[in-house]
Amino acid sequence: MSDASTAPATAEQLRAEIVRRYETLSKRLKQIARYILDEPNDIALETLAVIAARCGVQPSAIVRFAKSFGFEGASQMQRLFRDGLLNNNAALGYSERVRQLGETANNNGTDPAGLLAEFVEGNTLALQNLMQTVSGAEMKAAVDVIAAAETVYVVGFRRSFPVASYIAYSLLQAGKRTIFIDGVAGLAMQQVQAMRDKDLLIAISYQPYSEESVAIVEAVRAQGHDVLAISDSLVSPVAKPAQHVLQVRESEVRKFRSLSASMCLAQALVINFAFEASRKPAKRRAKSG
């Protein structure tokens, strides 16, 4: 029997509890957990039957999930998202708008101008959604941990490689000691073994997650170093072990996934750091004056 008094009081509390307990959940409940973390607007807006179909489970499994977190039923859990996470300026959640875009794309043929318009619209949706998945507090925490690190190591393979290389290049340009883990000659693991106590790893990876990136994150955490993850889910193999996570979900048009939102996030992260670093000398001069 569930104890409603133990149920999280806000959507943020529920998200934190899901992340904390994720590895202890069954396979079916993990499917639901990930969907709740990735699609909060859907949880707020859709019926139980629709949510169950999109999760690939039976409605009874969602009820069981809700009760396992202390709720009396699924509707009580959904109410948290209606009150806390629903974007009041959007009639539809991100995933539903992406689905509608996909249906439109399938009917538009392959006209070059139309194809360009589809990618522009898809990337616009992803950029708008970025404001929902990354909070100001999370950005500040990420900037602070970069500023506090003596050396920043950056890793990202396959589709994540352009984002990782941009972050490494931009941090170097901003005056931060940075090492880009490129894995040349299969030496990626040897590169991270050189990390010291106050060093930080920034790991970027999206589904399907790079085995190399996952292994590096696990090794770095085993050494006791901090990890800042940029990933598409709070419970991805690179995000779950990390102390800091920035969640970014890209658009997918005609089966091609973009990197527009990721590059925007990377640019904002580095420029925030550069601004913060430039303020420190001014603050020191003011104190000494």
Coordinates of C-alpha atoms in Angstrom, one line a residue:
M1 CA 0.0 0.0 0.0
S2 CA 1.4 3.4 -0.9
D3 CA 2.0 6.2 1.6
A4 CA 1.0 9.4 -0.1
S5 CA 2.7 11.4 2.7
T6 CA 6.1 10.3 1.3
A7 CA 5.3 11.4 -2.3
P8 CA 7.4 14.3 -3.7
A9 CA 5.7 17.7 -3.3
T10 CA 7.0 19.2 -6.5
A11 CA 8.0 18.1 -10.0
E12 CA 11.6 18.9 -9.3
Q13 CA 11.6 16.7 -6.2
L14 CA 10.1 13.9 -8.2
R15 CA 12.8 14.3 -11.0
A16 CA 15.5 14.2 -8.4
E17 CA 14.1 11.1 -6.7
I18 CA 13.7 9.3 -10.1
V19 CA 17.4 10.0 -10.9
R20 CA 18.4 8.8 -7.5
R21 CA 16.5 5.5 -7.7
Y22 CA 16.8 4.9 -11.5
E23 CA 19.2 2.0 -11.3
T24 CA 17.0 0.1 -8.8
L25 CA 14.0 0.2 -11.1
S26 CA 12.8 -2.7 -13.3
K27 CA 13.2 -2.5 -17.1
R28 CA 9.6 -1.4 -17.6
L29 CA 9.7 1.2 -14.8
K30 CA 13.0 2.6 -16.3
Q31 CA 11.1 3.1 -19.6
I32 CA 8.5 5.2 -17.7
A33 CA 11.1 7.0 -15.6
R34 CA 13.1 8.1 -18.7
Y35 CA 9.9 9.3 -20.4
I36 CA 8.9 11.3 -17.4
L37 CA 12.3 13.0 -17.3
D38 CA 12.5 13.6 -21.0
E39 CA 8.8 14.5 -21.7
P40 CA 7.4 16.5 -18.7
N41 CA 4.9 18.4 -20.8
D42 CA 3.5 15.1 -22.2
I43 CA 3.1 13.8 -18.7
A44 CA 1.2 17.0 -17.8
L45 CA -1.0 17.1 -20.9
E46 CA -1.7 13.7 -22.2
T47 CA -4.0 10.9 -21.1
L48 CA -2.7 7.8 -19.3
A49 CA -3.4 5.7 -22.4
V50 CA -1.4 8.0 -24.7
I51 CA 1.5 8.1 -22.3
A52 CA 1.5 4.4 -21.9
A53 CA 1.6 3.9 -25.7
R54 CA 4.5 6.2 -26.1
C55 CA 6.4 4.6 -23.2
G56 CA 5.7 1.1 -24.7
V57 CA 4.1 -0.1 -21.5
Q58 CA 0.6 -0.9 -20.1
P59 CA -1.3 1.9 -18.3
S60 CA -1.2 -0.3 -15.1
A61 CA 2.6 0.0 -15.2
I62 CA 2.4 3.8 -14.9
V63 CA 0.0 3.5 -12.0
R64 CA 2.4 1.1 -10.4
F65 CA 5.3 3.5 -11.0
A66 CA 3.4 6.3 -9.4
K67 CA 2.6 4.3 -6.3
S68 CA 6.2 3.2 -6.0
F69 CA 7.0 6.9 -5.5
G70 CA 4.4 7.4 -2.9
F71 CA 1.5 8.7 -5.0
E72 CA -2.1 7.4 -4.7
G73 CA -2.2 7.1 -8.5
A74 CA -1.0 8.4 -11.8
S75 CA -3.2 11.4 -11.9
Q76 CA -1.7 12.8 -8.6
M77 CA 1.8 12.4 -10.2
Q78 CA 0.6 14.1 -13.4
R79 CA -0.7 17.1 -11.3
L80 CA 2.8 17.9 -10.3
F81 CA 3.8 18.5 -13.9
R82 CA 0.7 20.5 -14.6
D83 CA 1.6 22.8 -11.7
G84 CA 5.3 22.9 -12.0
L85 CA 6.8 21.9 -15.3
L86 CA 4.3 22.8 -18.0
N87 CA 5.4 25.6 -20.2
N88 CA 2.4 28.0 -20.0
N89 CA 3.3 29.6 -23.3
A90 CA 3.2 26.4 -25.3
A91 CA -0.1 24.7 -26.2
L92 CA 1.8 21.5 -27.0
G93 CA 4.8 19.8 -25.5
Y94 CA 8.1 19.6 -27.4
S95 CA 7.7 15.9 -28.4
E96 CA 4.2 16.5 -29.8
R97 CA 5.3 19.4 -31.9
V98 CA 8.2 17.3 -33.2
R99 CA 5.8 14.5 -34.1
Q100 CA 3.6 17.0 -36.0
L101 CA 6.6 18.3 -37.8
G102 CA 7.5 14.8 -38.8
E103 CA 4.1 14.2 -40.2
T104 CA 4.3 17.4 -42.2
A105 CA 7.7 16.4 -43.5
N106 CA 6.5 13.1 -44.8
N107 CA 3.9 14.9 -46.9
N108 CA 6.2 17.5 -48.3
G109 CA 8.3 15.4 -50.7
T110 CA 11.9 16.5 -51.3
D111 CA 11.5 20.1 -52.5
P112 CA 14.9 21.8 -51.6
A113 CA 13.3 24.9 -50.2
G114 CA 10.7 22.8 -48.3
L115 CA 13.4 20.6 -46.9
L116 CA 15.4 23.7 -45.7
A117 CA 12.2 25.0 -44.0
E118 CA 11.7 21.6 -42.2
F119 CA 15.2 21.7 -40.8
V120 CA 14.8 25.3 -39.8
E121 CA 11.6 24.6 -38.0
G122 CA 12.9 21.5 -36.3
N123 CA 16.0 23.3 -35.0
T124 CA 13.9 26.2 -33.8
L125 CA 11.8 23.8 -31.8
A126 CA 14.9 22.3 -30.3
L127 CA 16.3 25.7 -29.4
Q128 CA 13.1 26.8 -27.7
N129 CA 13.0 23.5 -25.8
L130 CA 16.5 24.1 -24.5
M131 CA 15.2 26.9 -22.3
Q132 CA 13.0 24.3 -20.5
T133 CA 15.6 21.6 -20.1
V134 CA 18.5 23.8 -18.8
S135 CA 17.8 26.2 -16.0
G136 CA 19.8 29.3 -15.0
A137 CA 20.9 27.6 -11.8
E138 CA 22.2 24.6 -13.8
M139 CA 24.1 26.9 -16.2
K140 CA 25.7 28.9 -13.3
A141 CA 26.7 25.6 -11.5
A142 CA 28.4 24.4 -14.8
V143 CA 30.2 27.7 -15.2
D144 CA 31.3 27.7 -11.6
V145 CA 32.7 24.1 -11.8
I146 CA 34.6 25.0 -15.0
A147 CA 36.1 28.1 -13.3
A148 CA 37.1 26.1 -10.3
A149 CA 38.9 23.4 -12.2
E150 CA 42.7 23.7 -12.7
T151 CA 42.5 21.8 -16.0
V152 CA 39.4 20.9 -18.1
Y153 CA 39.4 17.7 -20.0
V154 CA 36.8 17.4 -22.8
V155 CA 35.6 14.2 -24.5
G156 CA 33.0 13.5 -27.2
F157 CA 33.1 10.9 -29.9
R158 CA 31.1 10.3 -33.1
R159 CA 28.1 12.7 -33.3
S160 CA 29.3 14.5 -30.2
F161 CA 32.7 15.2 -31.6
P162 CA 31.9 18.6 -33.1
V163 CA 30.4 19.8 -29.8
A164 CA 33.4 18.6 -27.8
S165 CA 36.0 20.1 -30.1
Y166 CA 34.2 23.4 -30.1
I167 CA 34.1 23.5 -26.3
A168 CA 37.8 22.6 -26.1
Y169 CA 38.8 25.2 -28.7
S170 CA 36.7 27.9 -27.1
L171 CA 37.9 27.3 -23.6
L172 CA 41.5 27.5 -24.8
Q173 CA 40.7 30.8 -26.5
A174 CA 39.2 32.0 -23.2
G175 CA 42.4 31.3 -21.4
K176 CA 41.4 28.1 -19.7
R177 CA 43.9 25.2 -19.5
T178 CA 42.0 22.5 -21.5
I179 CA 42.9 19.1 -22.9
F180 CA 40.9 17.6 -25.7
I181 CA 40.6 13.9 -25.5
D182 CA 40.7 12.9 -29.1
G183 CA 41.5 9.2 -28.7
V184 CA 44.2 9.2 -31.3
A185 CA 46.1 5.9 -31.4
G186 CA 43.6 4.5 -28.9
L187 CA 45.1 6.6 -26.0
A188 CA 41.9 8.2 -24.7
M189 CA 41.9 6.3 -21.4
Q190 CA 45.6 7.1 -20.9
Q191 CA 44.9 10.8 -21.4
V192 CA 42.3 10.9 -18.6
Q193 CA 44.6 8.9 -16.3
A194 CA 46.7 12.1 -16.1
M195 CA 43.9 14.0 -14.4
R196 CA 44.7 15.6 -11.1
D197 CA 42.6 16.3 -8.0
K198 CA 41.1 19.7 -9.1
D199 CA 40.6 18.7 -12.7
L200 CA 37.2 18.4 -14.4
L201 CA 35.9 16.2 -17.2
I202 CA 33.3 17.6 -19.6
A203 CA 31.7 14.6 -21.4
I204 CA 29.2 14.9 -24.3
S205 CA 27.3 11.9 -25.6
Y206 CA 23.8 11.2 -27.1
Q207 CA 21.9 8.0 -27.8
P208 CA 23.3 5.6 -28.9
Y209 CA 25.9 6.4 -26.4
S210 CA 29.6 6.0 -27.3
E211 CA 31.1 3.1 -25.4
E212 CA 34.4 5.1 -25.2
S213 CA 32.7 8.1 -23.6
V214 CA 30.8 5.9 -21.1
A215 CA 34.0 4.1 -20.1
I216 CA 35.9 7.3 -19.7
V217 CA 33.2 8.8 -17.5
E218 CA 33.2 5.7 -15.3
A219 CA 37.0 5.7 -15.0
V220 CA 37.1 9.4 -14.1
R221 CA 34.4 9.0 -11.5
A222 CA 36.3 6.0 -10.0
Q223 CA 39.4 8.3 -9.7
G224 CA 37.2 10.7 -7.7
H225 CA 37.2 13.5 -10.3
D226 CA 34.2 15.7 -11.1
V227 CA 32.2 15.3 -14.3
L228 CA 30.0 17.8 -16.2
A229 CA 27.8 15.9 -18.7
I230 CA 26.0 17.2 -21.7
S231 CA 23.5 14.6 -22.8
D232 CA 20.0 14.0 -24.0
S233 CA 18.7 12.4 -20.8
L234 CA 19.3 12.9 -17.1
V235 CA 19.7 9.1 -16.7
S236 CA 22.0 8.4 -19.7
P237 CA 25.2 6.4 -19.0
V238 CA 27.3 9.6 -19.0
A239 CA 24.8 11.7 -17.1
K240 CA 23.9 9.4 -14.3
P241 CA 27.4 9.3 -12.7
A242 CA 28.0 13.0 -13.3
Q243 CA 27.8 15.7 -10.6
H244 CA 26.5 18.2 -13.1
V245 CA 24.2 17.6 -16.1
L246 CA 23.0 19.9 -18.9
Q247 CA 20.2 18.2 -20.8
V248 CA 19.8 19.0 -24.5
R249 CA 17.4 17.4 -26.9
E250 CA 17.9 17.8 -30.5
S251 CA 15.4 17.9 -33.4
E252 CA 15.2 15.0 -35.8
V253 CA 14.0 15.7 -39.3
R254 CA 13.7 12.8 -41.8
K255 CA 15.8 10.6 -39.5
F256 CA 18.6 13.1 -39.4
R257 CA 19.4 14.6 -35.9
S258 CA 20.8 18.1 -35.6
L259 CA 23.4 19.6 -33.3
S260 CA 22.0 23.2 -33.3
A261 CA 20.8 23.2 -29.7
S262 CA 24.0 21.5 -28.5
M263 CA 26.2 24.1 -30.2
C264 CA 24.1 26.9 -28.8
L265 CA 24.4 25.5 -25.3
A266 CA 28.2 25.0 -25.7
Q267 CA 28.6 28.6 -26.9
A268 CA 26.5 30.0 -24.1
L269 CA 28.5 27.9 -21.6
V270 CA 31.9 29.0 -22.8
I271 CA 30.9 32.7 -23.1
N272 CA 29.4 32.7 -19.7
F273 CA 32.7 31.3 -18.4
A274 CA 34.7 34.0 -20.3
F275 CA 32.5 36.8 -18.9
E276 CA 33.0 35.4 -15.4
A277 CA 36.7 35.0 -15.8
S278 CA 37.0 38.6 -17.1
R279 CA 35.1 39.9 -14.0
K280 CA 37.6 38.4 -11.5
P281 CA 40.5 40.7 -12.2
A282 CA 38.2 43.7 -11.9
K283 CA 36.9 42.4 -8.6
R284 CA 40.4 41.9 -7.3
R285 CA 41.4 45.4 -8.4
A286 CA 38.4 46.8 -6.7
K287 CA 39.2 45.0 -3.4
S288 CA 42.9 46.1 -3.5
G289 CA 41.8 49.7 -4.3

